[in-house]
Every structure is written in C-alpha cells, then in structure tokens.
Amino acid sequence: MSKWLRSGRRRDLCFLLAAEGELRGQQLKSRLESHYDERLEPKSFYGSLSALVETGFVEKRTEGLHDVYALTEAGDRRVREHGEWVRSCLEETAE
C-alpha cells in the first residue's frame, strides 16, 4: 500500500471525491466533519489535501474564489484498488 493510504483522513477524502467527482474545499471539509461527527482543524485538513495534491492523487483548480478538488486518474485507480481490497477482507470475514 502506498504511503498516502496509510492516513485514514486522506483515504476518506479520496473516497468522498470518488463518490462526488469534484468538490470545493469547504464542501469536502463539511462532509468529512459530518462523517467524523467532530470539527476538523483547517490547517490539518488542508494539509491532508495538499499532501494528496503533491503526491498526484488529487488535482486542485481555482474556480472563482474557491479551490475545487478532484481525483486524478492515479488517485481514482488507488481508491478503487483499496476498495476492492476492503471488500475482499469483509467477504472473507463473512464466510
């Protein structure tokens, strides 16, 4: 597993982007806070997003005043591979 998947927050951000296609930074933050049921520190949250951009799994573009994020092809491939691995683990435990 690549280093980017070791962080649950980064992994969850990628899963949200896989589901939605693209989201503004604040939308991503709000959805993750809702899922975690707690407030995320902006510096930490945007640090996670920046790490994903730097590794090439997420792309960032500016739309007006907002930054919009989307998975790259590499990010989408990794999310799907990881999703398959999780599904196979769950299937094994169900048997």
CSV table of N, CA and C in Angstrom, one decimal:
chain,number,residue,atom,x,y,z
A,1,MET,N,0.9,-1.2,0.0
A,1,MET,CA,0.0,0.0,0.0
A,1,MET,C,0.9,1.2,0.0
A,2,SER,N,0.6,2.2,-0.8
A,2,SER,CA,1.4,3.4,-0.9
A,2,SER,C,1.1,4.2,0.4
A,3,LYS,N,2.1,5.0,0.7
A,3,LYS,CA,2.1,5.8,1.9
A,3,LYS,C,0.8,6.7,2.0
A,4,TRP,N,0.3,7.2,0.9
A,4,TRP,CA,-0.9,8.1,1.0
A,4,TRP,C,-2.1,7.4,1.6
A,5,LEU,N,-2.2,6.1,1.5
A,5,LEU,CA,-3.4,5.4,2.0
A,5,LEU,C,-3.3,5.1,3.5
A,6,ARG,N,-2.1,5.3,4.1
A,6,ARG,CA,-2.0,5.0,5.5
A,6,ARG,C,-2.7,6.0,6.4
A,7,SER,N,-3.0,7.1,5.9
A,7,SER,CA,-3.7,8.1,6.6
A,7,SER,C,-5.2,7.9,6.4
A,8,GLY,N,-6.0,7.6,7.4
A,8,GLY,CA,-7.4,7.5,7.2
A,8,GLY,C,-8.1,8.7,6.7
A,9,ARG,N,-7.6,9.9,7.1
A,9,ARG,CA,-8.2,11.1,6.6
A,9,ARG,C,-8.0,11.3,5.1
A,10,ARG,N,-6.8,11.0,4.7
A,10,ARG,CA,-6.5,11.2,3.2
A,10,ARG,C,-7.3,10.1,2.4
A,11,ARG,N,-7.4,8.9,3.0
A,11,ARG,CA,-8.1,7.9,2.3
A,11,ARG,C,-9.6,8.3,2.2
A,12,ASP,N,-10.2,8.8,3.3
A,12,ASP,CA,-11.6,9.2,3.3
A,12,ASP,C,-11.8,10.4,2.4
A,13,LEU,N,-10.9,11.3,2.3
A,13,LEU,CA,-11.0,12.4,1.3
A,13,LEU,C,-11.1,11.9,-0.1
A,14,CYS,N,-10.3,10.9,-0.4
A,14,CYS,CA,-10.3,10.3,-1.7
A,14,CYS,C,-11.6,9.6,-2.0
A,15,PHE,N,-12.1,8.9,-1.0
A,15,PHE,CA,-13.4,8.2,-1.2
A,15,PHE,C,-14.5,9.2,-1.5
A,16,LEU,N,-14.5,10.3,-0.7
A,16,LEU,CA,-15.5,11.3,-1.0
A,16,LEU,C,-15.4,11.8,-2.4
A,17,LEU,N,-14.2,12.1,-2.8
A,17,LEU,CA,-14.0,12.6,-4.2
A,17,LEU,C,-14.4,11.6,-5.3
A,18,ALA,N,-14.1,10.3,-5.0
A,18,ALA,CA,-14.5,9.2,-5.9
A,18,ALA,C,-16.0,9.2,-6.0
A,19,ALA,N,-16.7,9.4,-4.9
A,19,ALA,CA,-18.2,9.4,-4.9
A,19,ALA,C,-18.8,10.6,-5.6
A,20,GLU,N,-18.2,11.8,-5.4
A,20,GLU,CA,-18.8,13.1,-5.9
A,20,GLU,C,-18.2,13.6,-7.2
A,21,GLY,N,-17.1,13.2,-7.6
A,21,GLY,CA,-16.4,13.7,-8.8
A,21,GLY,C,-15.5,14.8,-8.4
A,22,GLU,N,-16.0,15.9,-8.0
A,22,GLU,CA,-15.2,17.1,-7.5
A,22,GLU,C,-16.0,17.8,-6.5
A,23,LEU,N,-15.3,18.5,-5.6
A,23,LEU,CA,-15.9,19.3,-4.5
A,23,LEU,C,-15.0,20.4,-4.2
A,24,ARG,N,-15.6,21.5,-3.7
A,24,ARG,CA,-14.9,22.6,-3.1
A,24,ARG,C,-14.3,22.2,-1.8
A,25,GLY,N,-13.2,22.8,-1.4
A,25,GLY,CA,-12.5,22.5,-0.2
A,25,GLY,C,-13.5,22.5,1.0
A,26,GLN,N,-14.3,23.5,1.1
A,26,GLN,CA,-15.2,23.6,2.3
A,26,GLN,C,-16.3,22.6,2.3
A,27,GLN,N,-16.7,22.2,1.1
A,27,GLN,CA,-17.7,21.1,1.0
A,27,GLN,C,-17.1,19.8,1.5
A,28,LEU,N,-15.8,19.5,1.0
A,28,LEU,CA,-15.1,18.3,1.5
A,28,LEU,C,-15.0,18.3,3.0
A,29,LYS,N,-14.6,19.5,3.5
A,29,LYS,CA,-14.4,19.6,5.0
A,29,LYS,C,-15.7,19.3,5.7
A,30,SER,N,-16.7,19.9,5.3
A,30,SER,CA,-18.0,19.8,5.9
A,30,SER,C,-18.5,18.3,5.9
A,31,ARG,N,-18.3,17.7,4.8
A,31,ARG,CA,-18.8,16.3,4.6
A,31,ARG,C,-18.0,15.4,5.5
A,32,LEU,N,-16.7,15.6,5.6
A,32,LEU,CA,-15.8,14.8,6.5
A,32,LEU,C,-16.1,15.1,7.9
A,33,GLU,N,-16.4,16.3,8.3
A,33,GLU,CA,-16.7,16.6,9.7
A,33,GLU,C,-18.1,16.0,10.1
A,34,SER,N,-19.0,16.0,9.1
A,34,SER,CA,-20.3,15.3,9.4
A,34,SER,C,-20.1,13.8,9.6
A,35,HIS,N,-19.2,13.2,8.8
A,35,HIS,CA,-19.0,11.8,8.9
A,35,HIS,C,-18.3,11.5,10.2
A,36,TYR,N,-17.3,12.3,10.6
A,36,TYR,CA,-16.5,12.0,11.8
A,36,TYR,C,-17.2,12.5,13.1
A,37,ASP,N,-18.3,13.4,12.9
A,37,ASP,CA,-19.0,13.9,14.0
A,37,ASP,C,-18.1,14.8,14.9
A,38,GLU,N,-17.2,15.5,14.3
A,38,GLU,CA,-16.3,16.4,15.0
A,38,GLU,C,-15.7,17.5,14.1
A,39,ARG,N,-15.3,18.6,14.6
A,39,ARG,CA,-14.7,19.7,13.8
A,39,ARG,C,-13.3,19.3,13.5
A,40,LEU,N,-12.9,19.6,12.3
A,40,LEU,CA,-11.5,19.4,11.9
A,40,LEU,C,-10.8,20.7,11.9
A,41,GLU,N,-9.6,20.8,12.4
A,41,GLU,CA,-8.8,22.0,12.3
A,41,GLU,C,-8.4,22.3,10.8
A,42,PRO,N,-8.7,23.5,10.4
A,42,PRO,CA,-8.4,23.8,9.0
A,42,PRO,C,-7.0,23.5,8.5
A,43,LYS,N,-6.0,23.9,9.4
A,43,LYS,CA,-4.6,23.7,9.0
A,43,LYS,C,-4.3,22.2,8.7
A,44,SER,N,-4.8,21.3,9.6
A,44,SER,CA,-4.6,19.9,9.4
A,44,SER,C,-5.4,19.4,8.2
A,45,PHE,N,-6.6,19.8,8.1
A,45,PHE,CA,-7.5,19.3,7.0
A,45,PHE,C,-6.8,19.7,5.6
A,46,TYR,N,-6.5,21.0,5.5
A,46,TYR,CA,-5.9,21.4,4.2
A,46,TYR,C,-4.5,20.9,4.0
A,47,GLY,N,-3.8,20.5,5.1
A,47,GLY,CA,-2.5,19.9,5.0
A,47,GLY,C,-2.7,18.5,4.4
A,48,SER,N,-3.7,17.8,4.7
A,48,SER,CA,-4.0,16.5,4.2
A,48,SER,C,-4.3,16.6,2.7
A,49,LEU,N,-5.1,17.6,2.3
A,49,LEU,CA,-5.4,17.8,0.9
A,49,LEU,C,-4.2,18.2,0.1
A,50,SER,N,-3.3,19.0,0.7
A,50,SER,CA,-2.1,19.4,0.0
A,50,SER,C,-1.2,18.2,-0.2
A,51,ALA,N,-1.1,17.3,0.7
A,51,ALA,CA,-0.3,16.1,0.6
A,51,ALA,C,-0.8,15.3,-0.6
A,52,LEU,N,-2.1,15.2,-0.7
A,52,LEU,CA,-2.7,14.4,-1.8
A,52,LEU,C,-2.4,15.1,-3.2
A,53,VAL,N,-2.5,16.4,-3.2
A,53,VAL,CA,-2.1,17.1,-4.4
A,53,VAL,C,-0.7,16.9,-4.8
A,54,GLU,N,0.2,17.1,-3.8
A,54,GLU,CA,1.6,16.9,-4.0
A,54,GLU,C,2.0,15.5,-4.5
A,55,THR,N,1.3,14.5,-4.0
A,55,THR,CA,1.6,13.1,-4.5
A,55,THR,C,0.9,12.8,-5.8
A,56,GLY,N,0.1,13.6,-6.3
A,56,GLY,CA,-0.5,13.4,-7.6
A,56,GLY,C,-1.8,12.6,-7.6
A,57,PHE,N,-2.4,12.4,-6.5
A,57,PHE,CA,-3.6,11.7,-6.4
A,57,PHE,C,-4.9,12.6,-6.5
A,58,VAL,N,-4.7,13.8,-6.2
A,58,VAL,CA,-5.8,14.8,-6.3
A,58,VAL,C,-5.3,16.0,-7.0
A,59,GLU,N,-6.2,16.6,-7.8
A,59,GLU,CA,-5.8,17.8,-8.5
A,59,GLU,C,-6.7,19.0,-7.9
A,60,LYS,N,-6.1,20.1,-7.9
A,60,LYS,CA,-6.7,21.3,-7.4
A,60,LYS,C,-6.8,22.4,-8.5
A,61,ARG,N,-7.9,23.0,-8.6
A,61,ARG,CA,-8.0,24.2,-9.5
A,61,ARG,C,-8.9,25.2,-8.8
A,62,THR,N,-8.7,26.4,-9.3
A,62,THR,CA,-9.4,27.6,-8.7
A,62,THR,C,-10.6,27.9,-9.6
A,63,GLU,N,-11.7,28.0,-9.0
A,63,GLU,CA,-13.0,28.4,-9.6
A,63,GLU,C,-13.5,29.6,-8.9
A,64,GLY,N,-13.3,30.8,-9.5
A,64,GLY,CA,-13.7,32.0,-8.8
A,64,GLY,C,-12.9,32.2,-7.5
A,65,LEU,N,-13.6,32.2,-6.4
A,65,LEU,CA,-12.9,32.4,-5.1
A,65,LEU,C,-12.6,31.1,-4.4
A,66,HIS,N,-13.0,30.0,-5.0
A,66,HIS,CA,-12.9,28.7,-4.4
A,66,HIS,C,-11.9,27.7,-5.0
A,67,ASP,N,-11.3,26.9,-4.2
A,67,ASP,CA,-10.5,25.8,-4.7
A,67,ASP,C,-11.4,24.6,-4.8
A,68,VAL,N,-11.3,23.9,-6.0
A,68,VAL,CA,-12.0,22.8,-6.3
A,68,VAL,C,-11.1,21.6,-6.4
A,69,TYR,N,-11.4,20.5,-5.8
A,69,TYR,CA,-10.6,19.3,-5.8
A,69,TYR,C,-11.3,18.1,-6.5
A,70,ALA,N,-10.4,17.3,-7.2
A,70,ALA,CA,-10.9,16.1,-7.9
A,70,ALA,C,-9.8,15.1,-7.9
A,71,LEU,N,-10.2,13.8,-7.9
A,71,LEU,CA,-9.2,12.8,-8.0
A,71,LEU,C,-8.5,12.8,-9.4
A,72,THR,N,-7.3,12.5,-9.5
A,72,THR,CA,-6.6,12.2,-10.7
A,72,THR,C,-6.9,10.8,-11.1
A,73,GLU,N,-6.4,10.4,-12.3
A,73,GLU,CA,-6.6,9.0,-12.7
A,73,GLU,C,-5.9,8.1,-11.8
A,74,ALA,N,-4.7,8.5,-11.3
A,74,ALA,CA,-3.9,7.7,-10.4
A,74,ALA,C,-4.6,7.6,-9.0
A,75,GLY,N,-5.2,8.7,-8.6
A,75,GLY,CA,-6.0,8.6,-7.3
A,75,GLY,C,-7.2,7.7,-7.5
A,76,ASP,N,-7.9,7.8,-8.6
A,76,ASP,CA,-9.1,7.0,-8.8
A,76,ASP,C,-8.7,5.5,-8.8
A,77,ARG,N,-7.6,5.2,-9.5
A,77,ARG,CA,-7.2,3.8,-9.5
A,77,ARG,C,-6.9,3.3,-8.2
A,78,ARG,N,-6.1,4.1,-7.3
A,78,ARG,CA,-5.8,3.6,-6.0
A,78,ARG,C,-7.0,3.5,-5.1
A,79,VAL,N,-7.9,4.4,-5.2
A,79,VAL,CA,-9.2,4.3,-4.4
A,79,VAL,C,-9.9,3.0,-4.7
A,80,ARG,N,-10.0,2.7,-6.0
A,80,ARG,CA,-10.8,1.5,-6.5
A,80,ARG,C,-10.0,0.2,-6.0
A,81,GLU,N,-8.7,0.2,-6.1
A,81,GLU,CA,-7.9,-0.9,-5.7
A,81,GLU,C,-8.1,-1.1,-4.2
A,82,HIS,N,-8.1,-0.1,-3.4
A,82,HIS,CA,-8.2,-0.2,-2.0
A,82,HIS,C,-9.6,-0.6,-1.6
A,83,GLY,N,-10.6,-0.1,-2.4
A,83,GLY,CA,-12.0,-0.5,-2.1
A,83,GLY,C,-12.2,-2.0,-2.4
A,84,GLU,N,-11.5,-2.5,-3.4
A,84,GLU,CA,-11.6,-4.0,-3.7
A,84,GLU,C,-11.0,-4.8,-2.6
A,85,TRP,N,-9.9,-4.3,-2.1
A,85,TRP,CA,-9.2,-5.0,-1.0
A,85,TRP,C,-10.0,-5.0,0.2
A,86,VAL,N,-10.7,-3.9,0.6
A,86,VAL,CA,-11.6,-3.8,1.7
A,86,VAL,C,-12.7,-4.8,1.6
A,87,ARG,N,-13.3,-4.8,0.4
A,87,ARG,CA,-14.5,-5.7,0.1
A,87,ARG,C,-14.0,-7.2,0.2
A,88,SER,N,-12.9,-7.5,-0.3
A,88,SER,CA,-12.4,-8.9,-0.2
A,88,SER,C,-12.1,-9.3,1.3
A,89,CYS,N,-11.6,-8.4,2.1
A,89,CYS,CA,-11.4,-8.6,3.5
A,89,CYS,C,-12.8,-8.9,4.2
A,90,LEU,N,-13.7,-8.1,3.9
A,90,LEU,CA,-15.1,-8.2,4.5
A,90,LEU,C,-15.8,-9.5,4.1
A,91,GLU,N,-15.6,-9.9,2.8
A,91,GLU,CA,-16.2,-11.1,2.4
A,91,GLU,C,-15.5,-12.3,3.1
A,92,GLU,N,-14.2,-12.3,3.3
A,92,GLU,CA,-13.5,-13.4,4.0
A,92,GLU,C,-14.0,-13.5,5.4
A,93,THR,N,-14.3,-12.4,6.1
A,93,THR,CA,-14.7,-12.5,7.5
A,93,THR,C,-16.2,-12.9,7.6
A,94,ALA,N,-16.9,-12.7,6.5
A,94,ALA,CA,-18.4,-13.1,6.5
A,94,ALA,C,-18.5,-14.6,6.3
A,95,GLU,N,-17.5,-15.2,5.7
A,95,GLU,CA,-17.6,-16.6,5.4
A,95,GLU,C,-17.4,-17.5,6.6
